[in-house]
């Protein structure tokens, strides 16, 4: 017992030492102002990875009753209840109240994985899309591919376009899809490596549903930047991210058919990259309207802690102990 206690403390100390003080000081200043009292609890979770939780998204293309039984025996339970406005029966995700990580599966060419480990809040942008079979769907910034996999658990698009500009991340995306999606379905999936800012001009009004899971200042990973120079550079460039996000959103709006829906998401708490970007789009695009997703917020409030005071078309998931999901910002828009 003493050995394990000592090992846990050593691991905890190692993770604690890896926190980048430059980033934490920056977050402290910004988020104390933006989140006020909520920031203390959020900071407590973000700076202690030992309390992070991981959800297990089952792969319907490699379904196993044995796996579901194993999940239950290990104390996992289904994440979503049937009260959600949109919840396909084929989407199955399990979570545990206690921190810890289910064992990961290695990529094996030609063999499908049974499940994908993810932050449970990552499924909210996908559920907000309200996907239906046969639709033309675009995942504009798709790597590493978790949300693309979740989209394909929900529905069978007529055509599914997964795009990732970064070369290394694009290879990661292809490997993820190969690990989870059976080969016959590949004919309905296109993986591209285009600049997302140009897709709207290349494919105007082509898609029924568009997901913009935008590049952002990833609060969880940035806090553990081991290279102080890289962390400092990231913080300097942080101000430019909202401009990129706005350009990606404008492109997505062009790519969307009239009547189509767009979901924007990030994994940051930053107001400049979240509601400010959405407000700029709403104020500058006369053909874009906000879509009320407050019903979804109410339906998931048992499992997720949501920031109060947000507008009806947006949600912000705040990590807290025992519900260490997020950060995840979600906003939904519609083209008229």
Short mmCIF file of N, CA, C and O in Angstrom, two decimals, residues 18-99:
data_model
loop_
_atom_site.label_atom_id
_atom_site.label_comp_id
_atom_site.label_asym_id
_atom_site.label_seq_id
_atom_site.Cartn_x
_atom_site.Cartn_y
_atom_site.Cartn_z
N UNK A 18 4.99 19.88 -14.06
CA UNK A 18 4.94 20.17 -15.50
C UNK A 18 4.06 21.37 -15.84
O UNK A 18 4.05 21.81 -16.97
N UNK A 19 3.32 21.87 -14.89
CA UNK A 19 2.46 23.02 -15.16
C UNK A 19 3.33 24.21 -15.57
O UNK A 19 4.32 24.52 -14.92
N UNK A 20 2.96 24.84 -16.67
CA UNK A 20 3.71 25.98 -17.17
C UNK A 20 3.21 27.25 -16.48
O UNK A 20 2.08 27.69 -16.72
N UNK A 21 4.03 27.82 -15.63
CA UNK A 21 3.63 28.96 -14.81
C UNK A 21 3.25 30.17 -15.65
O UNK A 21 2.34 30.92 -15.32
N UNK A 22 3.95 30.35 -16.77
CA UNK A 22 3.67 31.49 -17.67
C UNK A 22 2.22 31.42 -18.16
O UNK A 22 1.50 32.42 -18.18
N UNK A 23 1.80 30.20 -18.56
CA UNK A 23 0.43 30.01 -19.06
C UNK A 23 -0.58 30.16 -17.92
O UNK A 23 -1.60 30.82 -18.08
N UNK A 24 -0.27 29.55 -16.78
CA UNK A 24 -1.18 29.62 -15.63
C UNK A 24 -1.39 31.08 -15.20
O UNK A 24 -2.53 31.49 -14.93
N UNK A 25 -0.33 31.86 -15.16
CA UNK A 25 -0.45 33.27 -14.78
C UNK A 25 -1.33 34.03 -15.76
O UNK A 25 -2.16 34.86 -15.37
N UNK A 26 -1.17 33.72 -17.05
CA UNK A 26 -1.98 34.36 -18.10
C UNK A 26 -3.46 34.00 -17.93
O UNK A 26 -4.33 34.87 -17.97
N UNK A 27 -3.72 32.69 -17.73
CA UNK A 27 -5.10 32.23 -17.53
C UNK A 27 -5.70 32.84 -16.26
O UNK A 27 -6.87 33.23 -16.24
N UNK A 28 -4.89 32.89 -15.22
CA UNK A 28 -5.35 33.43 -13.94
C UNK A 28 -5.89 34.85 -14.12
O UNK A 28 -6.99 35.19 -13.65
N UNK A 29 -5.14 35.63 -14.85
CA UNK A 29 -5.52 37.03 -15.07
C UNK A 29 -6.80 37.15 -15.91
O UNK A 29 -7.73 37.87 -15.57
N UNK A 30 -6.83 36.37 -17.02
CA UNK A 30 -7.96 36.46 -17.93
C UNK A 30 -9.24 35.85 -17.35
O UNK A 30 -10.31 36.45 -17.39
N UNK A 31 -9.12 34.62 -16.82
CA UNK A 31 -10.32 33.90 -16.43
C UNK A 31 -10.89 34.33 -15.08
O UNK A 31 -12.08 34.13 -14.82
N UNK A 32 -10.05 34.93 -14.23
CA UNK A 32 -10.61 35.52 -13.00
C UNK A 32 -11.57 36.64 -13.38
O UNK A 32 -12.62 36.81 -12.77
N UNK A 33 -11.20 37.36 -14.43
CA UNK A 33 -12.03 38.47 -14.91
C UNK A 33 -13.29 37.96 -15.62
O UNK A 33 -14.39 38.47 -15.41
N UNK A 34 -13.13 36.93 -16.45
CA UNK A 34 -14.24 36.45 -17.28
C UNK A 34 -15.18 35.50 -16.55
O UNK A 34 -16.39 35.53 -16.76
N UNK A 35 -14.63 34.61 -15.72
CA UNK A 35 -15.45 33.60 -15.06
C UNK A 35 -15.73 33.90 -13.59
O UNK A 35 -16.54 33.23 -12.96
N UNK A 36 -15.02 34.88 -13.04
CA UNK A 36 -15.16 35.29 -11.64
C UNK A 36 -15.00 34.09 -10.69
O UNK A 36 -14.02 33.38 -10.74
N UNK A 37 -15.99 33.84 -9.84
CA UNK A 37 -15.87 32.79 -8.82
C UNK A 37 -15.74 31.38 -9.40
O UNK A 37 -15.20 30.49 -8.75
N UNK A 38 -16.26 31.19 -10.60
CA UNK A 38 -16.22 29.85 -11.22
C UNK A 38 -14.78 29.41 -11.51
O UNK A 38 -14.48 28.22 -11.55
N UNK A 39 -13.88 30.37 -11.74
CA UNK A 39 -12.52 30.04 -12.16
C UNK A 39 -11.76 29.20 -11.13
O UNK A 39 -11.01 28.30 -11.49
N UNK A 40 -11.98 29.43 -9.85
CA UNK A 40 -11.24 28.70 -8.81
C UNK A 40 -11.45 27.19 -8.94
O UNK A 40 -10.49 26.42 -8.93
N UNK A 41 -12.69 26.77 -9.10
CA UNK A 41 -13.00 25.33 -9.25
C UNK A 41 -12.48 24.77 -10.56
O UNK A 41 -11.97 23.64 -10.61
N UNK A 42 -12.61 25.55 -11.64
CA UNK A 42 -12.13 25.11 -12.95
C UNK A 42 -10.61 24.94 -12.92
O UNK A 42 -10.06 23.94 -13.40
N UNK A 43 -9.92 25.91 -12.34
CA UNK A 43 -8.45 25.86 -12.24
C UNK A 43 -8.02 24.62 -11.46
O UNK A 43 -7.04 23.96 -11.81
N UNK A 44 -8.77 24.29 -10.41
CA UNK A 44 -8.45 23.13 -9.58
C UNK A 44 -8.46 21.84 -10.41
O UNK A 44 -7.62 20.96 -10.22
N UNK A 45 -9.40 21.73 -11.34
CA UNK A 45 -9.48 20.54 -12.19
C UNK A 45 -8.40 20.57 -13.27
O UNK A 45 -7.68 19.59 -13.50
N UNK A 46 -8.27 21.71 -13.95
CA UNK A 46 -7.32 21.80 -15.07
C UNK A 46 -5.88 21.56 -14.64
O UNK A 46 -5.07 21.03 -15.41
N UNK A 47 -5.54 21.94 -13.43
CA UNK A 47 -4.16 21.80 -12.96
C UNK A 47 -3.89 20.47 -12.24
O UNK A 47 -2.77 20.24 -11.78
N UNK A 48 -4.89 19.60 -12.16
CA UNK A 48 -4.71 18.30 -11.51
C UNK A 48 -5.20 17.18 -12.41
O UNK A 48 -6.33 16.69 -12.27
N UNK A 49 -4.37 16.74 -13.36
CA UNK A 49 -4.78 15.69 -14.31
C UNK A 49 -5.19 14.38 -13.65
O UNK A 49 -5.90 13.59 -14.27
N UNK A 50 -4.78 14.16 -12.41
CA UNK A 50 -5.18 12.93 -11.72
C UNK A 50 -6.69 12.86 -11.51
O UNK A 50 -7.24 11.78 -11.27
N UNK A 51 -7.38 14.00 -11.60
CA UNK A 51 -8.84 13.98 -11.40
C UNK A 51 -9.61 14.07 -12.73
O UNK A 51 -10.82 14.16 -12.74
N UNK A 52 -8.87 14.05 -13.86
CA UNK A 52 -9.54 14.09 -15.15
C UNK A 52 -10.27 12.78 -15.42
O UNK A 52 -9.85 11.72 -14.97
N UNK A 53 -11.36 12.87 -16.16
CA UNK A 53 -12.15 11.70 -16.51
C UNK A 53 -12.16 11.50 -18.03
O UNK A 53 -11.96 12.46 -18.78
N UNK A 54 -12.38 10.27 -18.44
CA UNK A 54 -12.42 9.95 -19.87
C UNK A 54 -13.66 9.14 -20.18
O UNK A 54 -13.97 8.19 -19.47
N UNK A 55 -14.35 9.53 -21.24
CA UNK A 55 -15.53 8.80 -21.67
C UNK A 55 -15.14 7.75 -22.71
O UNK A 55 -14.11 7.88 -23.37
N UNK A 56 -15.96 6.71 -22.84
CA UNK A 56 -15.70 5.63 -23.79
C UNK A 56 -16.84 5.62 -24.81
O UNK A 56 -17.97 5.24 -24.50
N UNK A 57 -16.53 6.07 -26.03
CA UNK A 57 -17.51 6.08 -27.12
C UNK A 57 -17.41 4.76 -27.87
O UNK A 57 -16.36 4.43 -28.43
N UNK A 58 -18.48 3.96 -27.84
CA UNK A 58 -18.45 2.65 -28.49
C UNK A 58 -18.59 2.81 -30.00
O UNK A 58 -19.28 3.71 -30.49
N UNK A 59 -17.92 1.93 -30.72
CA UNK A 59 -17.96 1.95 -32.18
C UNK A 59 -19.06 1.01 -32.67
O UNK A 59 -18.95 -0.21 -32.55
N UNK A 60 -20.11 1.56 -33.26
CA UNK A 60 -21.24 0.73 -33.70
C UNK A 60 -20.85 -0.23 -34.83
O UNK A 60 -21.54 -1.22 -35.08
N UNK A 61 -19.74 0.07 -35.50
CA UNK A 61 -19.29 -0.80 -36.59
C UNK A 61 -18.47 -1.99 -36.08
O UNK A 61 -18.05 -2.85 -36.84
N UNK A 62 -18.23 -2.01 -34.77
CA UNK A 62 -17.48 -3.11 -34.17
C UNK A 62 -18.08 -3.41 -32.79
O UNK A 62 -17.40 -3.55 -31.80
N UNK A 63 -19.44 -3.50 -32.78
CA UNK A 63 -20.18 -3.57 -31.52
C UNK A 63 -20.02 -4.92 -30.85
O UNK A 63 -19.96 -5.96 -31.49
N UNK A 64 -19.96 -4.89 -29.52
CA UNK A 64 -19.81 -6.13 -28.76
C UNK A 64 -20.58 -6.02 -27.44
O UNK A 64 -20.35 -5.10 -26.65
N UNK A 65 -21.49 -6.94 -27.22
CA UNK A 65 -22.25 -6.99 -25.96
C UNK A 65 -21.30 -7.24 -24.79
O UNK A 65 -21.46 -6.70 -23.70
N UNK A 66 -20.28 -8.03 -25.05
CA UNK A 66 -19.28 -8.36 -24.02
C UNK A 66 -18.60 -7.08 -23.51
O UNK A 66 -18.39 -6.91 -22.30
N UNK A 67 -18.29 -6.18 -24.44
CA UNK A 67 -17.65 -4.92 -24.05
C UNK A 67 -18.58 -4.09 -23.17
O UNK A 67 -18.17 -3.55 -22.14
N UNK A 68 -19.86 -3.99 -23.57
CA UNK A 68 -20.83 -3.23 -22.77
C UNK A 68 -20.96 -3.82 -21.37
O UNK A 68 -21.03 -3.08 -20.39
N UNK A 69 -20.97 -5.14 -21.27
CA UNK A 69 -21.05 -5.79 -19.97
C UNK A 69 -19.81 -5.49 -19.13
O UNK A 69 -19.90 -5.24 -17.92
N UNK A 70 -18.65 -5.49 -19.78
CA UNK A 70 -17.38 -5.17 -19.09
C UNK A 70 -17.42 -3.75 -18.55
O UNK A 70 -17.00 -3.49 -17.41
N UNK A 71 -17.95 -2.83 -19.37
CA UNK A 71 -18.05 -1.42 -18.94
C UNK A 71 -18.89 -1.31 -17.66
O UNK A 71 -18.51 -0.63 -16.71
N UNK A 72 -20.00 -2.01 -17.66
CA UNK A 72 -20.90 -1.96 -16.50
C UNK A 72 -20.23 -2.56 -15.25
O UNK A 72 -20.35 -2.03 -14.15
N UNK A 73 -19.53 -3.67 -15.45
CA UNK A 73 -18.83 -4.31 -14.33
C UNK A 73 -17.75 -3.40 -13.75
O UNK A 73 -17.46 -3.45 -12.55
N UNK A 74 -17.16 -2.56 -14.59
CA UNK A 74 -16.10 -1.65 -14.14
C UNK A 74 -16.67 -0.35 -13.58
O UNK A 74 -15.94 0.59 -13.29
N UNK A 75 -18.00 -0.28 -13.46
CA UNK A 75 -18.63 0.89 -12.85
C UNK A 75 -18.97 2.01 -13.81
O UNK A 75 -19.26 3.13 -13.40
N UNK A 76 -18.96 1.71 -15.11
CA UNK A 76 -19.34 2.72 -16.11
C UNK A 76 -20.85 2.69 -16.33
O UNK A 76 -21.49 1.66 -16.16
N UNK A 77 -21.41 3.83 -16.72
CA UNK A 77 -22.83 3.88 -17.03
C UNK A 77 -23.04 4.76 -18.27
O UNK A 77 -22.18 5.58 -18.60
N UNK A 78 -24.18 4.58 -18.96
CA UNK A 78 -24.42 5.38 -20.17
C UNK A 78 -24.42 6.88 -19.85
O UNK A 78 -24.99 7.30 -18.84
N UNK A 79 -23.79 7.65 -20.70
CA UNK A 79 -23.67 9.10 -20.48
C UNK A 79 -25.00 9.81 -20.68
O UNK A 79 -25.44 10.58 -19.84
N UNK A 80 -25.65 9.56 -21.80
CA UNK A 80 -26.85 10.33 -22.13
C UNK A 80 -28.13 9.54 -21.86
O UNK A 80 -28.19 8.34 -22.10
N UNK A 81 -29.12 10.25 -21.38
CA UNK A 81 -30.44 9.65 -21.17
C UNK A 81 -31.34 10.04 -22.35
O UNK A 81 -31.00 10.89 -23.16
N UNK A 82 -32.51 9.44 -22.41
CA UNK A 82 -33.39 9.64 -23.57
C UNK A 82 -34.09 11.00 -23.58
O UNK A 82 -34.89 11.28 -24.46
N UNK A 83 -33.78 11.85 -22.59
CA UNK A 83 -34.46 13.16 -22.52
C UNK A 83 -33.83 14.17 -23.49
O UNK A 83 -34.35 15.26 -23.65
N UNK A 84 -32.71 13.83 -24.13
CA UNK A 84 -32.09 14.77 -25.05
C UNK A 84 -32.98 15.02 -26.26
O UNK A 84 -33.63 14.09 -26.76
N UNK A 85 -33.01 16.27 -26.77
CA UNK A 85 -33.83 16.57 -27.95
C UNK A 85 -33.43 15.71 -29.15
O UNK A 85 -34.26 15.34 -29.96
N UNK A 86 -32.13 15.42 -29.27
CA UNK A 86 -31.64 14.59 -30.37
C UNK A 86 -30.63 13.61 -29.80
O UNK A 86 -29.59 14.00 -29.29
N UNK A 87 -30.95 12.33 -29.86
CA UNK A 87 -30.03 11.30 -29.37
C UNK A 87 -30.26 10.01 -30.16
O UNK A 87 -31.17 9.24 -29.87
N UNK A 88 -29.44 9.76 -31.19
CA UNK A 88 -29.60 8.53 -31.97
C UNK A 88 -29.33 7.30 -31.10
O UNK A 88 -28.40 7.31 -30.28
N UNK A 89 -30.11 6.26 -31.29
CA UNK A 89 -29.92 5.03 -30.53
C UNK A 89 -28.57 4.38 -30.79
O UNK A 89 -28.07 3.62 -29.96
N UNK A 90 -27.98 4.70 -31.95
CA UNK A 90 -26.70 4.09 -32.32
C UNK A 90 -25.51 4.76 -31.63
O UNK A 90 -24.40 4.23 -31.68
N UNK A 91 -25.73 5.90 -30.98
CA UNK A 91 -24.64 6.58 -30.28
C UNK A 91 -24.61 6.10 -28.83
O UNK A 91 -25.51 6.38 -28.06
N UNK A 92 -23.55 5.37 -28.50
CA UNK A 92 -23.44 4.83 -27.14
C UNK A 92 -22.13 5.28 -26.52
O UNK A 92 -21.05 5.00 -27.07
N UNK A 93 -22.25 5.97 -25.41
CA UNK A 93 -21.07 6.47 -24.72
C UNK A 93 -21.20 6.16 -23.23
O UNK A 93 -22.27 6.36 -22.64
N UNK A 94 -20.12 5.69 -22.63
CA UNK A 94 -20.12 5.32 -21.22
C UNK A 94 -19.13 6.17 -20.44
O UNK A 94 -18.06 6.51 -20.95
N UNK A 95 -19.51 6.51 -19.21
CA UNK A 95 -18.61 7.26 -18.34
C UNK A 95 -18.60 6.64 -16.95
O UNK A 95 -19.50 5.90 -16.57
N UNK A 96 -17.55 6.97 -16.19
CA UNK A 96 -17.43 6.56 -14.80
C UNK A 96 -17.34 7.81 -13.95
O UNK A 96 -16.78 8.83 -14.38
N UNK A 97 -17.89 7.77 -12.76
CA UNK A 97 -17.84 8.93 -11.86
C UNK A 97 -16.41 9.17 -11.37
O UNK A 97 -16.03 10.28 -11.04
N UNK A 98 -15.62 8.09 -11.30
CA UNK A 98 -14.27 8.22 -10.74
C UNK A 98 -13.26 8.53 -11.83
O UNK A 98 -13.43 8.10 -12.98
N UNK A 99 -12.20 9.27 -11.49
CA UNK A 99 -11.16 9.55 -12.48
C UNK A 99 -10.49 8.26 -12.93
O UNK A 99 -10.58 7.23 -12.27
#
